[in-house]
Short mmCIF file of C-alpha atoms and ligand atoms in Angstrom, two decimals:
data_model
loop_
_atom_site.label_atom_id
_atom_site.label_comp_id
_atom_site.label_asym_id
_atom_site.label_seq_id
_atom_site.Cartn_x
_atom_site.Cartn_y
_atom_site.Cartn_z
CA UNK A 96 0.00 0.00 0.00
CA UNK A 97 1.49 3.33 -0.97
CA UNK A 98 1.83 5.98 2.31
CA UNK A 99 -0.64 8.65 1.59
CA UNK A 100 0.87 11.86 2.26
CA UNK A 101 -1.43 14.51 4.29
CA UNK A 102 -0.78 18.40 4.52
CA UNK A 103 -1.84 19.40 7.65
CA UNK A 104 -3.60 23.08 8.11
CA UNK A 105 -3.83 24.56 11.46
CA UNK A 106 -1.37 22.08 12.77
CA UNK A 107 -0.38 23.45 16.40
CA UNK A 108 -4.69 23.15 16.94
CA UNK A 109 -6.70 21.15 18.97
CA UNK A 110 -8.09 19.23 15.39
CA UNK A 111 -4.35 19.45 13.45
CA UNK A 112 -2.85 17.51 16.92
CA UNK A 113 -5.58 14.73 16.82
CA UNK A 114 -4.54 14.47 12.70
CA UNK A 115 -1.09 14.07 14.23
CA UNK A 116 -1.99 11.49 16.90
CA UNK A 117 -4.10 9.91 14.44
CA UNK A 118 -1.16 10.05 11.28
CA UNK A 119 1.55 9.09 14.22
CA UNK A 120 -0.42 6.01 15.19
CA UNK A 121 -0.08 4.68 11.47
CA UNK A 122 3.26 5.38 10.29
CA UNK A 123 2.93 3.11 7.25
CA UNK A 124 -0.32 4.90 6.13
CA UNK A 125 0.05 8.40 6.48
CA UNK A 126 3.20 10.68 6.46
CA UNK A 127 2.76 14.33 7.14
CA UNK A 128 4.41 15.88 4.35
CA UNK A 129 3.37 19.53 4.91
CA UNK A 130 2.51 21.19 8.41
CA UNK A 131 0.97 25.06 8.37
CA UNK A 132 -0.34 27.36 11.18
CA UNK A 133 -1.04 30.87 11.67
CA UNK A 134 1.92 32.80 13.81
CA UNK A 135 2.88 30.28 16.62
CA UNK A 136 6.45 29.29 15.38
CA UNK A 137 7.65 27.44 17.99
CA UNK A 138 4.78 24.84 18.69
CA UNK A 139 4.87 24.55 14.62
CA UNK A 140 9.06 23.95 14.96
CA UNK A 141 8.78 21.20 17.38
CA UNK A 142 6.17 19.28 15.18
CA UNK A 143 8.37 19.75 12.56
CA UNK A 144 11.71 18.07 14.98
CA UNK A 145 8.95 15.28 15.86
CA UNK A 146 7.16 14.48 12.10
CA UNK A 147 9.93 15.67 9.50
CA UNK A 148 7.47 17.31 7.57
CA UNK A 149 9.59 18.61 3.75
CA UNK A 150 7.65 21.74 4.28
CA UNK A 151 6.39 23.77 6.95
CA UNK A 152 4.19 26.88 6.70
CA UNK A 153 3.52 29.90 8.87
CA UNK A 154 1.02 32.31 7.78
CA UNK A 155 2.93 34.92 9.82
CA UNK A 156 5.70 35.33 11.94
CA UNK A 157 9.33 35.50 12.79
CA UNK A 158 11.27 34.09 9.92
CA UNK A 159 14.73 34.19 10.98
CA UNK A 160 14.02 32.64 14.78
CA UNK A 161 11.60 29.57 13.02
CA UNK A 162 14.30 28.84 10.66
CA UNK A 163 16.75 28.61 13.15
CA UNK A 164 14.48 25.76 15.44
CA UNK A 165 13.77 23.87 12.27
CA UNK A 166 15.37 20.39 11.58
CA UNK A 167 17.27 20.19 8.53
CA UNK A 168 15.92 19.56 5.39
CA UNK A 169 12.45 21.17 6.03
CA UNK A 170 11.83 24.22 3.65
CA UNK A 171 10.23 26.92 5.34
CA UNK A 172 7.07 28.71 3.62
CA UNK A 173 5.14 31.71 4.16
CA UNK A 174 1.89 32.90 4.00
CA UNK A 175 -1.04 32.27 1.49
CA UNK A 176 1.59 31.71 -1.53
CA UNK A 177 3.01 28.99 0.58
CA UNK A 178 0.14 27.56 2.02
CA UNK A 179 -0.85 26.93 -1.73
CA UNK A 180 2.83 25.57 -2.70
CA UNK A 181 2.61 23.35 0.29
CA UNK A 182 -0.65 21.78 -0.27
CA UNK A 183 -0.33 21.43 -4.23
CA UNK A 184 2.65 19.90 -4.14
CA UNK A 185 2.95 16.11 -5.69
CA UNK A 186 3.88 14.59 -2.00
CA UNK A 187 0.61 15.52 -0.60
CA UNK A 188 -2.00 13.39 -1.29
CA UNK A 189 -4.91 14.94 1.11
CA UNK A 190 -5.08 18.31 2.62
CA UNK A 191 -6.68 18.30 5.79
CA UNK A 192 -8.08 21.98 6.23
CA UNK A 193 -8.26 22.64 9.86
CA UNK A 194 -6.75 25.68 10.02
CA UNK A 195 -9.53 28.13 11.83
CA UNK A 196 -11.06 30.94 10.13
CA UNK A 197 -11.31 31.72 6.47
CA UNK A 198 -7.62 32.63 4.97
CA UNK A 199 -7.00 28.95 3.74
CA UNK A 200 -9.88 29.40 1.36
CA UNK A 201 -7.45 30.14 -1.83
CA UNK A 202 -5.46 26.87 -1.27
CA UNK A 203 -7.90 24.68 -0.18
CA UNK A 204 -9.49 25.64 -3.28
CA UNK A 205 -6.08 25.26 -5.15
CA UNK A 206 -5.62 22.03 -4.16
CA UNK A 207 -9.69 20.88 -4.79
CA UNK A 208 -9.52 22.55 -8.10
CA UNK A 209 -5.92 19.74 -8.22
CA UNK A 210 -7.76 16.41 -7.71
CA UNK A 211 -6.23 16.33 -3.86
CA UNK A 212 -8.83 14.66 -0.97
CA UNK A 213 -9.62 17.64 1.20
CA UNK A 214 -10.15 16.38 4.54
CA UNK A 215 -12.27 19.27 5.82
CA UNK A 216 -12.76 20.31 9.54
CA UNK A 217 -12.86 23.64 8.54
CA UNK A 218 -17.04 24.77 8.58
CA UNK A 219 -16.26 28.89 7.99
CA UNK A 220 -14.68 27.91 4.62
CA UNK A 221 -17.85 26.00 3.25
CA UNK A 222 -20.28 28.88 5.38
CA UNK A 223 -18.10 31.31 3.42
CA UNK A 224 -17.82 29.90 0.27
CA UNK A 225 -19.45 26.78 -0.41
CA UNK A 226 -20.41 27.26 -3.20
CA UNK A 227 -16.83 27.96 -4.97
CA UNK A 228 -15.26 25.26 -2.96
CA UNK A 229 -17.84 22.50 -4.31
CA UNK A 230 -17.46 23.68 -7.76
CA UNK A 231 -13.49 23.53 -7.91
CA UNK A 232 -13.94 20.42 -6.00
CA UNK A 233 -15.79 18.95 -9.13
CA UNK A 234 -14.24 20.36 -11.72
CA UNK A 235 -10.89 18.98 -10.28
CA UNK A 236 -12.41 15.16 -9.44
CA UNK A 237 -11.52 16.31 -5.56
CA UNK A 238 -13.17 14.56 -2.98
CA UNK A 239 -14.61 16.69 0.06
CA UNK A 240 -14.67 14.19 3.22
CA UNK A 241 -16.19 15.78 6.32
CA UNK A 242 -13.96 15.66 9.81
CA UNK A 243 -16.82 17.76 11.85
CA UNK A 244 -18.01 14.64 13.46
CA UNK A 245 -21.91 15.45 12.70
CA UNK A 246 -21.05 15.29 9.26
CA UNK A 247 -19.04 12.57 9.32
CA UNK A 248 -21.42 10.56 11.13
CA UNK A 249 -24.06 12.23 8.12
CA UNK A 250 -22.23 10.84 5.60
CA UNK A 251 -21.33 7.80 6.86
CA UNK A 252 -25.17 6.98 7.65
CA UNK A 253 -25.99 7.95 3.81
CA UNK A 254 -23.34 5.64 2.64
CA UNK A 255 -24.14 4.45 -0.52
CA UNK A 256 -28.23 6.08 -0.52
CA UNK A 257 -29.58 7.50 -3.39
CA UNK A 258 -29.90 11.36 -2.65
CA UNK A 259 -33.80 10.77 -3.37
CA UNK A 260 -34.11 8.74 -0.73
CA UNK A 261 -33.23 11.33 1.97
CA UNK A 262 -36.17 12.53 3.61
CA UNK A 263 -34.09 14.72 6.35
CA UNK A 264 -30.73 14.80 7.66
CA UNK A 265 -30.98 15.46 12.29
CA UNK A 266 -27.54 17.52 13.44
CA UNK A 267 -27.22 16.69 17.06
CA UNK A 268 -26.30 19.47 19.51
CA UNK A 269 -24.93 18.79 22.85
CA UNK A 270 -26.72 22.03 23.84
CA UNK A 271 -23.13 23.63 25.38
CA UNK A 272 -22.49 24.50 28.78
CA UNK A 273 -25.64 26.79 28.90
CA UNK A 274 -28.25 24.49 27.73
CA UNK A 275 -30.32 24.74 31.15
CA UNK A 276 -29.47 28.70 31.79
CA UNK A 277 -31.73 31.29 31.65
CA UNK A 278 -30.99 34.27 29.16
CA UNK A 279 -30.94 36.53 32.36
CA UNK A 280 -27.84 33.64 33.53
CA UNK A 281 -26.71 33.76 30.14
CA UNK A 282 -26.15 37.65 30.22
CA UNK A 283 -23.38 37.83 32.85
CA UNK A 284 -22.22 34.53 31.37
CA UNK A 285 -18.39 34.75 31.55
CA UNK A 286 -15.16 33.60 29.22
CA UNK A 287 -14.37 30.75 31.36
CA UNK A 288 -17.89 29.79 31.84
CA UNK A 289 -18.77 29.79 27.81
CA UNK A 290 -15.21 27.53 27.45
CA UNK A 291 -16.56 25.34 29.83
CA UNK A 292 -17.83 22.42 26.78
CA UNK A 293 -20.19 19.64 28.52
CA UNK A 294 -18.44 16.81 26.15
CA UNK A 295 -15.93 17.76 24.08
CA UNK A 296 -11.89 19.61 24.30
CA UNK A 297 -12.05 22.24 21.41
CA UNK A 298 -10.55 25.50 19.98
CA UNK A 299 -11.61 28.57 22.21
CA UNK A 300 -13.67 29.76 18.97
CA UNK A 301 -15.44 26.83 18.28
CA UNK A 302 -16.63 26.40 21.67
CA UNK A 303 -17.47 30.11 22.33
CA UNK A 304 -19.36 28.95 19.20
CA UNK A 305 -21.07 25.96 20.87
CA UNK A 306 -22.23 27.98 23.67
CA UNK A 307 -24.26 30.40 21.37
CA UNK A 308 -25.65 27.16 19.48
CA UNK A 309 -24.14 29.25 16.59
CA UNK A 310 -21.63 26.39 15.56
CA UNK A 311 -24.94 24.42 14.93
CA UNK A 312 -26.08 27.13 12.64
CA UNK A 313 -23.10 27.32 11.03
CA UNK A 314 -23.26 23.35 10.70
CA UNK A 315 -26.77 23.66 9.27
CA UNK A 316 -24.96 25.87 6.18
CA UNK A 317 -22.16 23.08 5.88
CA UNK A 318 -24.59 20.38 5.51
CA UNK A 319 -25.90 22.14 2.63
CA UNK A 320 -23.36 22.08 0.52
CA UNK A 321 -21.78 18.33 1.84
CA UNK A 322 -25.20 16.86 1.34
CA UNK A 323 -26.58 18.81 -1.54
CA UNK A 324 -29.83 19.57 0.40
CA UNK A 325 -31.64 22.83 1.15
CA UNK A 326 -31.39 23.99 5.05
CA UNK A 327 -35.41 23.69 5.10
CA UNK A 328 -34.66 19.45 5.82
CA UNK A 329 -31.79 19.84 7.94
CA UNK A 330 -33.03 19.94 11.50
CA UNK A 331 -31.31 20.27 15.07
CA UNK A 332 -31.33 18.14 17.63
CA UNK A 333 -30.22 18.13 20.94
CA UNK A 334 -28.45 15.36 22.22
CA UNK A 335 -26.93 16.32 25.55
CA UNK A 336 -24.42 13.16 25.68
CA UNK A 337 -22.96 13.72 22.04
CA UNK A 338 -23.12 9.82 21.73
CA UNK A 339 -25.47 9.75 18.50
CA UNK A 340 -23.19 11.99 16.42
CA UNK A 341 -26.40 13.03 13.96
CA UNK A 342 -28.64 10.90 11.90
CA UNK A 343 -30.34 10.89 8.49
CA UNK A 344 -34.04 9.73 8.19
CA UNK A 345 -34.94 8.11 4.62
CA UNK A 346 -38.17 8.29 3.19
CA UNK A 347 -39.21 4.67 3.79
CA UNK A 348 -39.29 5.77 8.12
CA UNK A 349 -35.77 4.23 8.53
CA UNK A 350 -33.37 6.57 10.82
CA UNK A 351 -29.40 5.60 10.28
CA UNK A 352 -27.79 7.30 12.99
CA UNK A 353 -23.81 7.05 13.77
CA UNK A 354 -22.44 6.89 17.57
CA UNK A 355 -19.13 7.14 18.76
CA UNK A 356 -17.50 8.24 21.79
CA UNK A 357 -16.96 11.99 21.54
CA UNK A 358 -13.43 11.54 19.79
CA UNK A 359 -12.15 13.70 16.94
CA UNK A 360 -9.76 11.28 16.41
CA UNK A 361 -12.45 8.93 14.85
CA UNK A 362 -14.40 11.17 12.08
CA UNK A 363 -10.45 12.74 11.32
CA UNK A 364 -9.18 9.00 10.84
CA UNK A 365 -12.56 8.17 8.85
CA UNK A 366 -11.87 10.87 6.40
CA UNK A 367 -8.21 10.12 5.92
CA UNK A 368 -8.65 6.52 5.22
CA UNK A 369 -11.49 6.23 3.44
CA UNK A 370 -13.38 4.13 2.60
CA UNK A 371 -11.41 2.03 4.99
CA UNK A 372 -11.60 2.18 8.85
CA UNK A 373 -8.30 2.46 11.03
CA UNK A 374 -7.95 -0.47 13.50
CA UNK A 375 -8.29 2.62 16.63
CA UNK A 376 -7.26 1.65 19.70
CA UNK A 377 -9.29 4.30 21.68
CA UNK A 378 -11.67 4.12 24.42
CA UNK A 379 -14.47 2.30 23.09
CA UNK A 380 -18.83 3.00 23.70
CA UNK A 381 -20.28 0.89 26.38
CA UNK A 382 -23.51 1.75 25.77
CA UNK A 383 -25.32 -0.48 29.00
CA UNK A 384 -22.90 1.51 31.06
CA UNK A 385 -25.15 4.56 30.07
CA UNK A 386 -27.92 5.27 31.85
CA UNK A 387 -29.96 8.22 29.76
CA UNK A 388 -29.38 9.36 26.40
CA UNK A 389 -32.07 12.48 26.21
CA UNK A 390 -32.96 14.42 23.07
CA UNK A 391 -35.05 17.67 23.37
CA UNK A 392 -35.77 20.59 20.61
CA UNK A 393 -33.69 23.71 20.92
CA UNK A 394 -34.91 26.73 22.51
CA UNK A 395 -34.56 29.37 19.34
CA UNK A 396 -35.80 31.90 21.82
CA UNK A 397 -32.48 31.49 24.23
CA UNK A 398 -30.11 30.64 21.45
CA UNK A 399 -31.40 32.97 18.29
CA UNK A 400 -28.18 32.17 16.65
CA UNK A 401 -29.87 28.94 15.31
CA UNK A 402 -32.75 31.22 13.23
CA UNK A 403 -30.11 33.61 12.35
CA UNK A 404 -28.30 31.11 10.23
CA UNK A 405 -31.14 29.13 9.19
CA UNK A 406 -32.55 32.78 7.92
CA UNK A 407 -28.83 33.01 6.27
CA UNK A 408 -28.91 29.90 4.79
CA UNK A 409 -32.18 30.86 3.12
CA UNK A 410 -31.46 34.10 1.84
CA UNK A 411 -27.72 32.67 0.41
CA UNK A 412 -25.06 34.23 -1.59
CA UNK A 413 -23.03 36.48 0.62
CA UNK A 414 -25.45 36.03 3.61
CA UNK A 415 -23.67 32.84 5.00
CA UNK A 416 -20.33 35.02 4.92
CA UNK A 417 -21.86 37.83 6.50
CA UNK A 418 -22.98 35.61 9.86
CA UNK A 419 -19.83 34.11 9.68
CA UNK A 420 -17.81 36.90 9.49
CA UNK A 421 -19.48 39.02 11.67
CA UNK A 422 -19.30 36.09 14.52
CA UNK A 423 -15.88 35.81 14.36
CA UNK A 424 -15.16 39.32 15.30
CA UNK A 425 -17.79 38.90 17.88
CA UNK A 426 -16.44 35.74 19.40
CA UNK A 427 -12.81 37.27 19.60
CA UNK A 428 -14.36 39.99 21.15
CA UNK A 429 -15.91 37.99 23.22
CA UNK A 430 -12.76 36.47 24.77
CA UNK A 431 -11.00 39.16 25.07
CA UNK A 432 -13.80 40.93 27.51
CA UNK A 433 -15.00 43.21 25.22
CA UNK A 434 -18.44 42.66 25.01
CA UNK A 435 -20.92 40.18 27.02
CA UNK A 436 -21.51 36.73 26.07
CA UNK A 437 -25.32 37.54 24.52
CA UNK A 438 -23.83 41.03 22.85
CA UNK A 439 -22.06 38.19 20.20
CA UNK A 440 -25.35 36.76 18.95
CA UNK A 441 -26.32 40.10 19.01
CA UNK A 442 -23.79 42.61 17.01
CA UNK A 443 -24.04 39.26 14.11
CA UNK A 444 -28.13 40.02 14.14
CA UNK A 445 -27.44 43.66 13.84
CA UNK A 446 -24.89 43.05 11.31
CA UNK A 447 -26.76 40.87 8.94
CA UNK A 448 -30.32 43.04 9.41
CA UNK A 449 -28.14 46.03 8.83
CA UNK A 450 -26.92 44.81 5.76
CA UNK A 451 -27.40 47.49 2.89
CA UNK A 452 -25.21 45.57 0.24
CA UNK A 453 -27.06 43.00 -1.79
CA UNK A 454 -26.02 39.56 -0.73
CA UNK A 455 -25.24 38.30 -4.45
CA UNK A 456 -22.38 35.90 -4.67
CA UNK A 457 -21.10 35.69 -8.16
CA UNK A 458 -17.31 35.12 -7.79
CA UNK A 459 -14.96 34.41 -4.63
CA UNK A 460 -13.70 38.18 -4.14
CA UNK A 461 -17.33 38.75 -4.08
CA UNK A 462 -17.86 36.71 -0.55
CA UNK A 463 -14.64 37.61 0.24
CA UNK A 464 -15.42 41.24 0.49
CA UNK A 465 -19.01 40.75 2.00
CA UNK A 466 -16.51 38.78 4.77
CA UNK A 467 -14.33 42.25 5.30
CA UNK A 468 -17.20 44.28 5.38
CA UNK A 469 -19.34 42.67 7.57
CA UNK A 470 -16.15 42.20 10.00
CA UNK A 471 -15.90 46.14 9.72
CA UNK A 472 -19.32 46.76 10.74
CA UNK A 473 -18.94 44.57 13.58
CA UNK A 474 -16.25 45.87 14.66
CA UNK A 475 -17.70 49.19 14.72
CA UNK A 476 -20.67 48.03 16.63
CA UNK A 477 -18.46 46.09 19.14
CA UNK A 478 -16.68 49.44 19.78
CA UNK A 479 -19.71 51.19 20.94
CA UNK A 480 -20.35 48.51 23.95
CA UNK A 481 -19.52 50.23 26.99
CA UNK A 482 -19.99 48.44 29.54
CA UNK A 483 -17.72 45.94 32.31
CA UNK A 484 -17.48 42.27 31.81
CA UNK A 485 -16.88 39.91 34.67
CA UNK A 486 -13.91 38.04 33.45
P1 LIG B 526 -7.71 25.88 17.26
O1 LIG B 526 -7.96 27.26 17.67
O2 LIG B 526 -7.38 24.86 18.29
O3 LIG B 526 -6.51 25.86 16.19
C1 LIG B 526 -6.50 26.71 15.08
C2 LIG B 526 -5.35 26.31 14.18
O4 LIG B 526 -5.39 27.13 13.00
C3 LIG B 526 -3.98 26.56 14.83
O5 LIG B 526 -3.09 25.58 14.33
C4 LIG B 526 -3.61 27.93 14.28
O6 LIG B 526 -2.21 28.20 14.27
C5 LIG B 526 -4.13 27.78 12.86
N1 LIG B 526 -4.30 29.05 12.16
C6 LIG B 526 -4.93 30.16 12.60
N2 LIG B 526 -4.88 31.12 11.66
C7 LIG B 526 -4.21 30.58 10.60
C8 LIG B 526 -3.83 31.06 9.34
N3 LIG B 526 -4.10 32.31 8.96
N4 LIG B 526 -3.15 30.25 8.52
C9 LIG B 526 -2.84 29.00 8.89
N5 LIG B 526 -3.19 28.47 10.08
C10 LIG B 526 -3.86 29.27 10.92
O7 LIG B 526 -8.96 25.45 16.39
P2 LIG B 526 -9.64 24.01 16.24
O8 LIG B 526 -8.61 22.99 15.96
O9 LIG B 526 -10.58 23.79 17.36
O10 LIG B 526 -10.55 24.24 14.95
C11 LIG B 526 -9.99 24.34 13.65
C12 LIG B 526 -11.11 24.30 12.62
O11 LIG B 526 -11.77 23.05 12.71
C13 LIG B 526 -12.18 25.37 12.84
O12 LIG B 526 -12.62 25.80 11.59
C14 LIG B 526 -13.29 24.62 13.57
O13 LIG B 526 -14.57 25.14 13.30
C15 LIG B 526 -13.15 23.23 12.96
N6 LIG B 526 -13.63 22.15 13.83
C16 LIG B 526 -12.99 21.90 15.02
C17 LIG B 526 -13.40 20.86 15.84
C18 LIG B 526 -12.67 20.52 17.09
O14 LIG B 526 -12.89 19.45 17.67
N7 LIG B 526 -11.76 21.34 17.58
C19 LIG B 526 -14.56 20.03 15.48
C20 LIG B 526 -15.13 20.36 14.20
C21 LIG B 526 -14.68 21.38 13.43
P3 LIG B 526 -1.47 28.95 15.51
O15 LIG B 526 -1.31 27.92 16.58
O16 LIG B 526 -0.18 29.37 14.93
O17 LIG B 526 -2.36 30.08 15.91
MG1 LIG B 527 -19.37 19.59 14.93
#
């Protein structure tokens, strides 16, 4: 079997080390030929001394100290002209695209539009521009494979379905630390408090993200463009255990669902070897050792983020980009105690209701600048919070 070479994006992450532990475990698979991140040069230098990448890539940063902490033989590459070089090249046979935010969109579409299997964590990129991304994904025979565990667990139920068959795809929700607060509780919520995830260890945007149910929303927009279905027969679900990682219901009254313990290291694994499984050797589910597993409907009055992107999703072409982008400045601001944990849902409603542009999406640079203008106007709006934040 020929080792299939991976370029990892957002190595130094929470999702880029679980690709590691995953691509370590299986030396005779997988090779890391390529590792990139955004300005942290010396967690991305000692992956390099552990997995010999040939290339590493740092999106920004201090050239002369990385070079020096690099082992030999690794080229060093910079920014979005080497992220592009490093995924393209021949070695790399799958680009995993966990690298957060939305500046990897150019070579993840460089290397879709090139044939490679994009392994993709990464939901802003799809929310952002899903609709480029899918085409150069066709037009260049590229395979997208989902690592965001509902949509692994999605695609893994529809295995070999016909798309007719779907009646409705069910994304499961753990419902986030604040599931059972009340918006009044949810006002004075604070940083650690939002990063405080019922089930699973994520990035600190991801699971401010999970705390506002937006991630959900933004996973409603992602299924739309992995599954090819509108967001009207997507539906949320919450699952407080994140056992069942999401199901799809057919139209005959069968439900597939997937389950798993909460492990990112089995949907990343899934998407790298497909259609093969890895032989994991990870704590396994003991279901009888489980006493409930509870599902409820969200509450879309305490967590409007879910309506907001639905409402995106609906309206389309820039609109996705707009939430997106406007939550990102929100979240950051956010952690860094500049606004309140219900201003973020908040400042992205403003934003999108505010919106004066029209939302039409005919080209990349088109999303692209909806994305820095809807930042902008958050930002602005962010700025005229005044008030103290417990921290
Ligand atoms: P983290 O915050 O843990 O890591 C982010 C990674 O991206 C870091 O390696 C960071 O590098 C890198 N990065 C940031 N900016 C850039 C840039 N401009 N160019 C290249 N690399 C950059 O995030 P997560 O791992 O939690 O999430 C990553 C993505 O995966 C997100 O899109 C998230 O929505 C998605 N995802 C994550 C899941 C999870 O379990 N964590 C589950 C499902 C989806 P540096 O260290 O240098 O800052
Ligand atoms: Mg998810």
């Amino acid at each position: 079997m020929k080792r299939k070479g991976v370029a990892v994006l957002g190595a130094t992450g929470s999702v880029g080390r679980n690709a590691l532990d995953v691509i370590a475990r299986f030396p005779r698979r997988f090779r890391a030929t390529a590792l990139c991140a955004g300005s942290n040069g010396r967690a991305l230098a000692s992956l390099a001394r552990i997995f010999r990448p040939d290339v590493v890539c740092l999106w920004e940063g201090d050239e002369k100290a990385l070079r020096k902490e690099l082992p030999r033989g690794t080229r060093l590459l910079f920014g979005e002209q080497g992220m592009s070089e490093a995924v393209c090249a021949g070695n790399a046979d799958i680009v995993l695209a966990a690298a957060s935010g939305i500046s990897s969109i150019r070579p993840v579409i460089a290397a879709a539009k090139g044939g490679k299997r994009i392994a993709l964590a990464n939901k802003e990129l799809l929310v952002t521009a899903g609709k480029f991304l899918t085409a150069a994904a066709r037009r260049g025979g590229a395979e997208i494979l989902p690592v965001d565990s509902e949509h692994s667990a999605v695609f893994q139920a529809i295995g070999g379905s016909r798309r007719d068959d779907i009646l409705r795809v069910i994304l499961t929700a753990s419902g986030g630390p604040f599931r059972n607060h009340t918006l009044s509780q949810m006002r004075s919520a604070t940083v650690p408090e939002a990063l405080g995830h019922p089930t699973w260890r994520m990035g600190a945007k991801i699971t401010v993200d999970c705390a506002t149910m937006m991630n959900k929303g933004l996973e409603v927009i992602e299924a739309t463009w992995l599954f090819g279905l509108p967001a009207g027969r997507i539906d949320v679900l919450i699952h407080p255990q994140s056992v069942i990682h999401s199901m799809v219901e057919f139209r005959d009254g069968s439900v597939l669902a997937q389950m798993g313990v909460p492990d990112m290291r089995i949907p990343i694994g899934y998407a790298l070897a497909y259609p093969e499984r890895l032989p994991m050797e990870l704590p396994r589910l003991r279901p009888h050792r489980m006493e409930t597993w509870g599902f409820e409907a969200p509450d879309r009055k305490r967590f409007p983020a879910l309506s907001l992107a639905y409402a995106a999703a609906e309206t389309g072409g820039t609109a996705p980009a707009v939430l997106n982008g406007a939550n990102e400045e929100a979240v950051r601001a956010f952690l860094s105690r500049r606004i309140g944990f219900t201003d973020i849902v908040r400042i992205v409603d403003r934003v999108l209701s505010g919106w004066s542009e029209s939302f039409t999406a005919r080209s990349l640079p088109d999303v692209l600048a909806a994305d820095t203008l809807s930042r902008r106007d958050a930002r602005e709006r962010i700025s005229s919070v005044r008030r103290t934040f417990p921290s």
